[in-house]
PDB file of C-alpha atoms in Angstrom:
ATOM      1  CA  ASP A   1     -36.305 -60.018 -22.667  1.00  0.00           C
ATOM      2  CA  VAL A   2     -38.228 -56.989 -21.767  1.00  0.00           C
ATOM      3  CA  VAL A   3     -39.663 -55.075 -24.339  1.00  0.00           C
ATOM      4  CA  LEU A   4     -40.000 -51.338 -24.266  1.00  0.00           C
ATOM      5  CA  THR A   5     -42.792 -49.688 -26.714  1.00  0.00           C
ATOM      6  CA  GLN A   6     -42.226 -46.390 -27.610  1.00  0.00           C
ATOM      7  CA  THR A   7     -44.723 -43.905 -28.939  1.00  0.00           C
ATOM      8  CA  PRO A   8     -45.222 -41.531 -30.808  1.00  0.00           C
ATOM      9  CA  PRO A   9     -42.394 -43.132 -33.541  1.00  0.00           C
ATOM     10  CA  THR A  10     -42.147 -39.740 -35.129  1.00  0.00           C
ATOM     11  CA  LEU A  11     -43.015 -36.488 -33.618  1.00  0.00           C
ATOM     12  CA  SER A  12     -43.050 -32.955 -35.198  1.00  0.00           C
ATOM     13  CA  ALA A  13     -42.853 -29.742 -33.055  1.00  0.00           C
ATOM     14  CA  THR A  14     -42.658 -25.965 -33.326  1.00  0.00           C
ATOM     15  CA  ILE A  15     -40.023 -24.193 -30.910  1.00  0.00           C
ATOM     16  CA  GLY A  16     -41.684 -23.489 -27.491  1.00  0.00           C
ATOM     17  CA  GLN A  17     -43.943 -26.416 -27.930  1.00  0.00           C
ATOM     18  CA  SER A  18     -44.300 -28.907 -24.939  1.00  0.00           C
ATOM     19  CA  VAL A  19     -44.310 -32.588 -26.234  1.00  0.00           C
ATOM     20  CA  SER A  20     -44.310 -35.825 -24.556  1.00  0.00           C
ATOM     21  CA  ILE A  21     -42.914 -39.332 -25.270  1.00  0.00           C
ATOM     22  CA  SER A  22     -44.433 -42.457 -23.950  1.00  0.00           C
ATOM     23  CA  CYS A  23     -41.968 -45.611 -22.906  1.00  0.00           C
ATOM     24  CA  ARG A  24     -44.164 -48.514 -22.294  1.00  0.00           C
ATOM     25  CA  SER A  25     -42.536 -51.696 -20.560  1.00  0.00           C
ATOM     26  CA  SER A  26     -43.727 -55.529 -21.080  1.00  0.00           C
ATOM     27  CA  GLN A  27     -42.767 -56.251 -17.489  1.00  0.00           C
ATOM     28  CA  SER A  28     -42.480 -53.971 -14.297  1.00  0.00           C
ATOM     29  CA  LEU A  29     -38.898 -52.101 -14.237  1.00  0.00           C
ATOM     30  CA  LEU A  30     -39.084 -51.835 -10.038  1.00  0.00           C
ATOM     31  CA  ASP A  31     -36.123 -53.585  -9.087  1.00  0.00           C
ATOM     32  CA  SER A  32     -35.708 -55.549  -5.796  1.00  0.00           C
ATOM     33  CA  ASP A  33     -33.357 -53.197  -4.643  1.00  0.00           C
ATOM     34  CA  GLY A  34     -36.497 -50.341  -4.648  1.00  0.00           C
ATOM     35  CA  ASP A  35     -34.973 -48.449  -7.521  1.00  0.00           C
ATOM     36  CA  THR A  36     -36.469 -48.566 -11.396  1.00  0.00           C
ATOM     37  CA  TYR A  37     -33.561 -48.740 -14.048  1.00  0.00           C
ATOM     38  CA  LEU A  38     -35.116 -46.769 -16.712  1.00  0.00           C
ATOM     39  CA  ASN A  39     -33.374 -43.927 -18.427  1.00  0.00           C
ATOM     40  CA  TRP A  40     -34.127 -41.706 -21.291  1.00  0.00           C
ATOM     41  CA  LEU A  41     -31.182 -41.025 -23.779  1.00  0.00           C
ATOM     42  CA  LEU A  42     -31.313 -38.388 -26.938  1.00  0.00           C
ATOM     43  CA  GLN A  43     -29.122 -39.476 -30.110  1.00  0.00           C
ATOM     44  CA  ARG A  44     -28.455 -36.230 -32.145  1.00  0.00           C
ATOM     45  CA  PRO A  45     -27.873 -36.742 -35.698  1.00  0.00           C
ATOM     46  CA  GLY A  46     -24.357 -37.958 -36.259  1.00  0.00           C
ATOM     47  CA  GLN A  47     -23.661 -38.379 -32.489  1.00  0.00           C
ATOM     48  CA  SER A  48     -23.622 -40.666 -29.693  1.00  0.00           C
ATOM     49  CA  PRO A  49     -26.323 -41.382 -27.545  1.00  0.00           C
ATOM     50  CA  GLN A  50     -26.476 -39.047 -24.496  1.00  0.00           C
ATOM     51  CA  LEU A  51     -27.814 -39.676 -21.055  1.00  0.00           C
ATOM     52  CA  LEU A  52     -30.947 -37.034 -20.236  1.00  0.00           C
ATOM     53  CA  ILE A  53     -32.710 -38.694 -17.196  1.00  0.00           C
ATOM     54  CA  TYR A  54     -31.692 -41.695 -15.156  1.00  0.00           C
ATOM     55  CA  SER A  55     -34.188 -44.084 -12.700  1.00  0.00           C
ATOM     56  CA  VAL A  56     -37.153 -42.400 -14.410  1.00  0.00           C
ATOM     57  CA  SER A  57     -36.946 -38.957 -13.108  1.00  0.00           C
ATOM     58  CA  ASN A  58     -33.460 -37.862 -12.548  1.00  0.00           C
ATOM     59  CA  LEU A  59     -32.186 -35.003 -14.398  1.00  0.00           C
ATOM     60  CA  GLU A  60     -28.676 -35.945 -15.398  1.00  0.00           C
ATOM     61  CA  SER A  61     -26.282 -33.122 -14.846  1.00  0.00           C
ATOM     62  CA  GLY A  62     -25.569 -30.675 -17.533  1.00  0.00           C
ATOM     63  CA  VAL A  63     -29.180 -31.608 -19.004  1.00  0.00           C
ATOM     64  CA  PRO A  64     -31.645 -28.352 -19.037  1.00  0.00           C
ATOM     65  CA  ASN A  65     -34.568 -28.725 -16.852  1.00  0.00           C
ATOM     66  CA  ARG A  66     -37.047 -28.519 -19.644  1.00  0.00           C
ATOM     67  CA  PHE A  67     -36.365 -32.079 -19.580  1.00  0.00           C
ATOM     68  CA  SER A  68     -38.230 -34.059 -17.009  1.00  0.00           C
ATOM     69  CA  GLY A  69     -39.195 -37.719 -16.548  1.00  0.00           C
ATOM     70  CA  SER A  70     -42.430 -39.632 -14.998  1.00  0.00           C
ATOM     71  CA  GLY A  71     -43.832 -42.753 -14.430  1.00  0.00           C
ATOM     72  CA  SER A  72     -43.559 -45.925 -12.495  1.00  0.00           C
ATOM     73  CA  GLU A  73     -43.969 -49.922 -12.909  1.00  0.00           C
ATOM     74  CA  THR A  74     -44.295 -50.233 -16.924  1.00  0.00           C
ATOM     75  CA  ASP A  75     -45.269 -46.826 -17.939  1.00  0.00           C
ATOM     76  CA  PHE A  76     -42.849 -44.276 -18.416  1.00  0.00           C
ATOM     77  CA  THR A  77     -42.822 -40.525 -19.869  1.00  0.00           C
ATOM     78  CA  LEU A  78     -40.480 -38.150 -21.340  1.00  0.00           C
ATOM     79  CA  LYS A  79     -41.478 -34.434 -21.077  1.00  0.00           C
ATOM     80  CA  ILE A  80     -39.881 -31.469 -23.028  1.00  0.00           C
ATOM     81  CA  SER A  81     -41.158 -28.464 -21.765  1.00  0.00           C
ATOM     82  CA  GLY A  82     -40.807 -25.815 -24.293  1.00  0.00           C
ATOM     83  CA  VAL A  83     -38.818 -27.415 -27.282  1.00  0.00           C
ATOM     84  CA  GLU A  84     -35.660 -25.844 -28.865  1.00  0.00           C
ATOM     85  CA  ALA A  85     -33.907 -26.222 -31.964  1.00  0.00           C
ATOM     86  CA  GLU A  86     -31.060 -28.356 -30.197  1.00  0.00           C
ATOM     87  CA  ASP A  87     -33.452 -31.046 -29.133  1.00  0.00           C
ATOM     88  CA  LEU A  88     -33.705 -32.947 -32.485  1.00  0.00           C
ATOM     89  CA  GLY A  89     -32.677 -36.276 -32.824  1.00  0.00           C
ATOM     90  CA  VAL A  90     -34.380 -39.642 -31.709  1.00  0.00           C
ATOM     91  CA  TYR A  91     -35.125 -40.377 -27.684  1.00  0.00           C
ATOM     92  CA  TYR A  92     -34.827 -43.727 -26.549  1.00  0.00           C
ATOM     93  CA  CYS A  93     -35.947 -45.065 -23.507  1.00  0.00           C
ATOM     94  CA  MET A  94     -33.486 -47.818 -22.067  1.00  0.00           C
ATOM     95  CA  GLN A  95     -34.156 -50.625 -19.164  1.00  0.00           C
ATOM     96  CA  ALA A  96     -31.532 -52.200 -16.864  1.00  0.00           C
ATOM     97  CA  THR A  97     -33.563 -53.433 -13.999  1.00  0.00           C
ATOM     98  CA  HIS A  98     -33.575 -57.083 -16.276  1.00  0.00           C
ATOM     99  CA  ALA A  99     -31.006 -58.875 -18.250  1.00  0.00           C
ATOM    100  CA  PRO A 100     -30.878 -58.533 -21.086  1.00  0.00           C
ATOM    101  CA  LEU A 101     -30.579 -54.562 -21.179  1.00  0.00           C
ATOM    102  CA  THR A 102     -33.129 -53.264 -23.635  1.00  0.00           C
ATOM    103  CA  PHE A 103     -33.809 -50.148 -25.440  1.00  0.00           C
ATOM    104  CA  GLY A 104     -37.130 -48.830 -27.212  1.00  0.00           C
ATOM    105  CA  SER A 105     -37.388 -48.613 -30.699  1.00  0.00           C
ATOM    106  CA  GLY A 106     -36.647 -44.635 -30.794  1.00  0.00           C
ATOM    107  CA  THR A 107     -39.189 -41.556 -31.077  1.00  0.00           C
ATOM    108  CA  LYS A 108     -37.541 -39.353 -34.040  1.00  0.00           C
ATOM    109  CA  LEU A 109     -37.910 -35.731 -32.887  1.00  0.00           C
ATOM    110  CA  GLU A 110     -38.614 -33.053 -35.865  1.00  0.00           C
ATOM    111  CA  ILE A 111     -38.809 -29.563 -35.774  1.00  0.00           C
ATOM    112  CA  LYS A 112     -41.557 -27.737 -37.870  1.00  0.00           C
TER     113      LYS A 112
ATOM    114  CA  GLN B   1     -13.780 -36.343 -17.295  1.00  0.00           C
ATOM    115  CA  VAL B   2     -14.633 -39.727 -18.473  1.00  0.00           C
ATOM    116  CA  THR B   3     -13.704 -40.399 -22.283  1.00  0.00           C
ATOM    117  CA  LEU B   4     -14.215 -44.024 -24.167  1.00  0.00           C
ATOM    118  CA  LYS B   5     -12.791 -44.577 -27.750  1.00  0.00           C
ATOM    119  CA  GLU B   6     -13.522 -47.516 -29.380  1.00  0.00           C
ATOM    120  CA  SER B   7     -11.216 -49.139 -32.624  1.00  0.00           C
ATOM    121  CA  GLY B   8     -11.750 -51.668 -34.805  1.00  0.00           C
ATOM    122  CA  PRO B   9     -11.056 -53.016 -37.875  1.00  0.00           C
ATOM    123  CA  GLY B  10     -13.285 -51.209 -40.369  1.00  0.00           C
ATOM    124  CA  ILE B  11     -14.122 -53.843 -42.625  1.00  0.00           C
ATOM    125  CA  LEU B  12     -13.735 -57.516 -42.491  1.00  0.00           C
ATOM    126  CA  GLN B  13     -15.194 -60.538 -44.739  1.00  0.00           C
ATOM    127  CA  PRO B  14     -18.196 -62.864 -43.542  1.00  0.00           C
ATOM    128  CA  SER B  15     -16.610 -65.769 -41.156  1.00  0.00           C
ATOM    129  CA  GLN B  16     -14.177 -63.777 -39.643  1.00  0.00           C
ATOM    130  CA  THR B  17     -13.995 -62.492 -36.149  1.00  0.00           C
ATOM    131  CA  LEU B  18     -14.374 -59.153 -34.996  1.00  0.00           C
ATOM    132  CA  SER B  19     -12.092 -57.726 -32.341  1.00  0.00           C
ATOM    133  CA  LEU B  20     -12.760 -54.479 -30.883  1.00  0.00           C
ATOM    134  CA  THR B  21     -10.867 -52.439 -28.403  1.00  0.00           C
ATOM    135  CA  CYS B  22     -12.547 -49.523 -25.985  1.00  0.00           C
ATOM    136  CA  THR B  23      -9.952 -47.250 -24.478  1.00  0.00           C
ATOM    137  CA  PHE B  24     -11.285 -45.386 -21.939  1.00  0.00           C
ATOM    138  CA  SER B  25      -9.835 -42.578 -19.244  1.00  0.00           C
ATOM    139  CA  GLY B  26     -11.600 -40.717 -15.813  1.00  0.00           C
ATOM    140  CA  PHE B  27     -12.408 -44.323 -14.354  1.00  0.00           C
ATOM    141  CA  SER B  28     -10.684 -47.607 -13.625  1.00  0.00           C
ATOM    142  CA  LEU B  29     -12.160 -50.949 -14.340  1.00  0.00           C
ATOM    143  CA  SER B  30     -10.483 -52.199 -10.956  1.00  0.00           C
ATOM    144  CA  THR B  31     -12.555 -49.837  -8.659  1.00  0.00           C
ATOM    145  CA  TYR B  32     -15.561 -51.388  -7.262  1.00  0.00           C
ATOM    146  CA  GLY B  33     -18.826 -51.025  -9.213  1.00  0.00           C
ATOM    147  CA  MET B  34     -17.407 -49.946 -12.642  1.00  0.00           C
ATOM    148  CA  GLY B  35     -18.335 -51.854 -15.713  1.00  0.00           C
ATOM    149  CA  VAL B  36     -18.105 -51.479 -19.355  1.00  0.00           C
ATOM    150  CA  GLY B  37     -20.906 -52.233 -22.016  1.00  0.00           C
ATOM    151  CA  TRP B  38     -20.740 -52.812 -25.695  1.00  0.00           C
ATOM    152  CA  ILE B  39     -23.957 -51.516 -27.665  1.00  0.00           C
ATOM    153  CA  ARG B  40     -24.404 -51.535 -31.499  1.00  0.00           C
ATOM    154  CA  GLN B  41     -26.392 -49.717 -34.302  1.00  0.00           C
ATOM    155  CA  PRO B  42     -26.868 -50.669 -37.633  1.00  0.00           C
ATOM    156  CA  SER B  43     -27.236 -47.464 -39.934  1.00  0.00           C
ATOM    157  CA  GLY B  44     -30.540 -46.101 -39.463  1.00  0.00           C
ATOM    158  CA  LYS B  45     -31.799 -48.474 -36.482  1.00  0.00           C
ATOM    159  CA  GLY B  46     -31.771 -48.900 -33.121  1.00  0.00           C
ATOM    160  CA  LEU B  47     -29.578 -49.739 -30.319  1.00  0.00           C
ATOM    161  CA  GLU B  48     -28.884 -53.189 -29.240  1.00  0.00           C
ATOM    162  CA  TRP B  49     -26.625 -54.587 -25.955  1.00  0.00           C
ATOM    163  CA  LEU B  50     -24.237 -56.638 -26.654  1.00  0.00           C
ATOM    164  CA  ALA B  51     -22.188 -57.134 -23.358  1.00  0.00           C
ATOM    165  CA  ASN B  52     -20.921 -56.075 -20.088  1.00  0.00           C
ATOM    166  CA  ILE B  53     -17.878 -56.418 -18.119  1.00  0.00           C
ATOM    167  CA  TRP B  54     -17.639 -55.624 -14.173  1.00  0.00           C
ATOM    168  CA  TRP B  55     -14.901 -54.348 -12.015  1.00  0.00           C
ATOM    169  CA  ASP B  56     -14.825 -58.198 -10.665  1.00  0.00           C
ATOM    170  CA  ASP B  57     -14.598 -59.660 -14.102  1.00  0.00           C
ATOM    171  CA  ASP B  58     -18.308 -60.618 -13.912  1.00  0.00           C
ATOM    172  CA  LYS B  59     -19.359 -60.688 -17.709  1.00  0.00           C
ATOM    173  CA  TYR B  60     -22.940 -60.604 -19.021  1.00  0.00           C
ATOM    174  CA  TYR B  61     -23.778 -61.204 -22.725  1.00  0.00           C
ATOM    175  CA  ASN B  62     -27.018 -60.662 -24.668  1.00  0.00           C
ATOM    176  CA  PRO B  63     -28.408 -64.273 -24.873  1.00  0.00           C
ATOM    177  CA  SER B  64     -29.317 -63.535 -28.839  1.00  0.00           C
ATOM    178  CA  LEU B  65     -25.539 -63.727 -29.607  1.00  0.00           C
ATOM    179  CA  LYS B  66     -24.037 -65.239 -26.550  1.00  0.00           C
ATOM    180  CA  ASN B  67     -22.269 -68.136 -28.336  1.00  0.00           C
ATOM    181  CA  ARG B  68     -20.028 -65.338 -30.356  1.00  0.00           C
ATOM    182  CA  LEU B  69     -19.379 -63.056 -27.999  1.00  0.00           C
ATOM    183  CA  THR B  70     -16.466 -62.650 -25.589  1.00  0.00           C
ATOM    184  CA  ILE B  71     -15.861 -59.616 -23.731  1.00  0.00           C
ATOM    185  CA  SER B  72     -12.606 -59.006 -21.539  1.00  0.00           C
ATOM    186  CA  LYS B  73     -10.560 -56.318 -20.151  1.00  0.00           C
ATOM    187  CA  ASP B  74      -7.048 -55.101 -19.601  1.00  0.00           C
ATOM    188  CA  THR B  75      -7.014 -53.269 -16.278  1.00  0.00           C
ATOM    189  CA  SER B  76      -3.634 -52.003 -16.304  1.00  0.00           C
ATOM    190  CA  ASN B  77      -3.977 -50.336 -19.566  1.00  0.00           C
ATOM    191  CA  ASN B  78      -7.623 -49.368 -19.314  1.00  0.00           C
ATOM    192  CA  GLN B  79      -9.009 -50.994 -22.294  1.00  0.00           C
ATOM    193  CA  ALA B  80     -11.853 -53.376 -22.650  1.00  0.00           C
ATOM    194  CA  PHE B  81     -12.356 -55.677 -25.584  1.00  0.00           C
ATOM    195  CA  LEU B  82     -15.245 -57.276 -27.660  1.00  0.00           C
ATOM    196  CA  LYS B  83     -14.522 -60.683 -29.904  1.00  0.00           C
ATOM    197  CA  ILE B  84     -17.770 -61.376 -32.185  1.00  0.00           C
ATOM    198  CA  THR B  85     -17.184 -64.413 -33.999  1.00  0.00           C
ATOM    199  CA  ASN B  86     -18.455 -65.784 -37.560  1.00  0.00           C
ATOM    200  CA  VAL B  87     -19.450 -62.392 -38.426  1.00  0.00           C
ATOM    201  CA  ASP B  88     -21.654 -62.027 -41.142  1.00  0.00           C
ATOM    202  CA  THR B  89     -23.543 -58.746 -43.226  1.00  0.00           C
ATOM    203  CA  ALA B  90     -25.891 -58.521 -39.874  1.00  0.00           C
ATOM    204  CA  ASP B  91     -22.992 -57.418 -38.005  1.00  0.00           C
ATOM    205  CA  THR B  92     -22.533 -54.562 -39.979  1.00  0.00           C
ATOM    206  CA  ALA B  93     -22.900 -51.533 -37.580  1.00  0.00           C
ATOM    207  CA  THR B  94     -21.460 -48.759 -35.555  1.00  0.00           C
ATOM    208  CA  TYR B  95     -20.342 -50.624 -32.309  1.00  0.00           C
ATOM    209  CA  TYR B  96     -20.497 -48.344 -29.124  1.00  0.00           C
ATOM    210  CA  CYS B  97     -18.286 -48.855 -25.779  1.00  0.00           C
ATOM    211  CA  ALA B  98     -19.862 -47.184 -22.599  1.00  0.00           C
ATOM    212  CA  ARG B  99     -20.095 -46.939 -19.110  1.00  0.00           C
ATOM    213  CA  ILE B 100     -23.555 -47.506 -19.314  1.00  0.00           C
ATOM    214  CA  PRO B 101     -25.790 -45.600 -18.993  1.00  0.00           C
ATOM    215  CA  ARG B 102     -23.839 -42.166 -18.661  1.00  0.00           C
ATOM    216  CA  ASP B 103     -20.877 -42.328 -21.090  1.00  0.00           C
ATOM    217  CA  TRP B 104     -20.491 -43.325 -24.296  1.00  0.00           C
ATOM    218  CA  GLY B 105     -17.826 -43.402 -27.028  1.00  0.00           C
ATOM    219  CA  GLN B 106     -17.765 -41.979 -30.707  1.00  0.00           C
ATOM    220  CA  GLY B 107     -18.643 -45.184 -32.107  1.00  0.00           C
ATOM    221  CA  VAL B 108     -16.708 -47.250 -34.409  1.00  0.00           C
ATOM    222  CA  MET B 109     -18.394 -48.622 -37.912  1.00  0.00           C
ATOM    223  CA  VAL B 110     -17.674 -51.838 -38.729  1.00  0.00           C
ATOM    224  CA  THR B 111     -18.728 -53.203 -42.159  1.00  0.00           C
ATOM    225  CA  VAL B 112     -19.004 -56.973 -43.017  1.00  0.00           C
ATOM    226  CA  SER B 113     -18.235 -57.454 -46.719  1.00  0.00           C
ATOM    227  CA  SER B 114     -17.194 -60.124 -48.842  1.00  0.00           C
TER     228      SER B 114
END
């Protein structure tokens, strides 16, 4: 199975601060069809996960553009440019290139 | 607008079979390319993908639980189902159905306890 290693496990930020979360894969996530199926999700407290970024860098409809994704092959990053209070929660990367679909262990974002 | 809602027994005993239903709207599982998956999350822990079913009835299972899982669908009633046999306390979790990765249900809590 593909192992996704997220760092840091926890992150504490002030409002307006920019932060980054890393997701490293044990295998390349570049699919034979040319796409890279690495997505970022946010799970707010008591809620279901919500898609933020799909295929590495595509912003999901309705998601604020302070969220951005980058990376390739095995190294990926989610950046929040100017954290807001509503951004608190646990961020997960997930890959759908290789079966079985797997998730990172999560990064908990706390607001100072 | 796509919505999904899970339902289940709430609590069951070890060795029983867990039956979950996902009722959805806003899309059809008879449409090319559509699929529904099941993911679970023990309290305070991470996400684990369990199974997927596709419009053409292709089914995929997490190998770690494959022998215990059965996924199915009822296209005419916009439902998907998951059965997990021989449950134990490690199966206690919130179970989500989702049109992965975009649309998720609210989740249903399942407790396995004697």
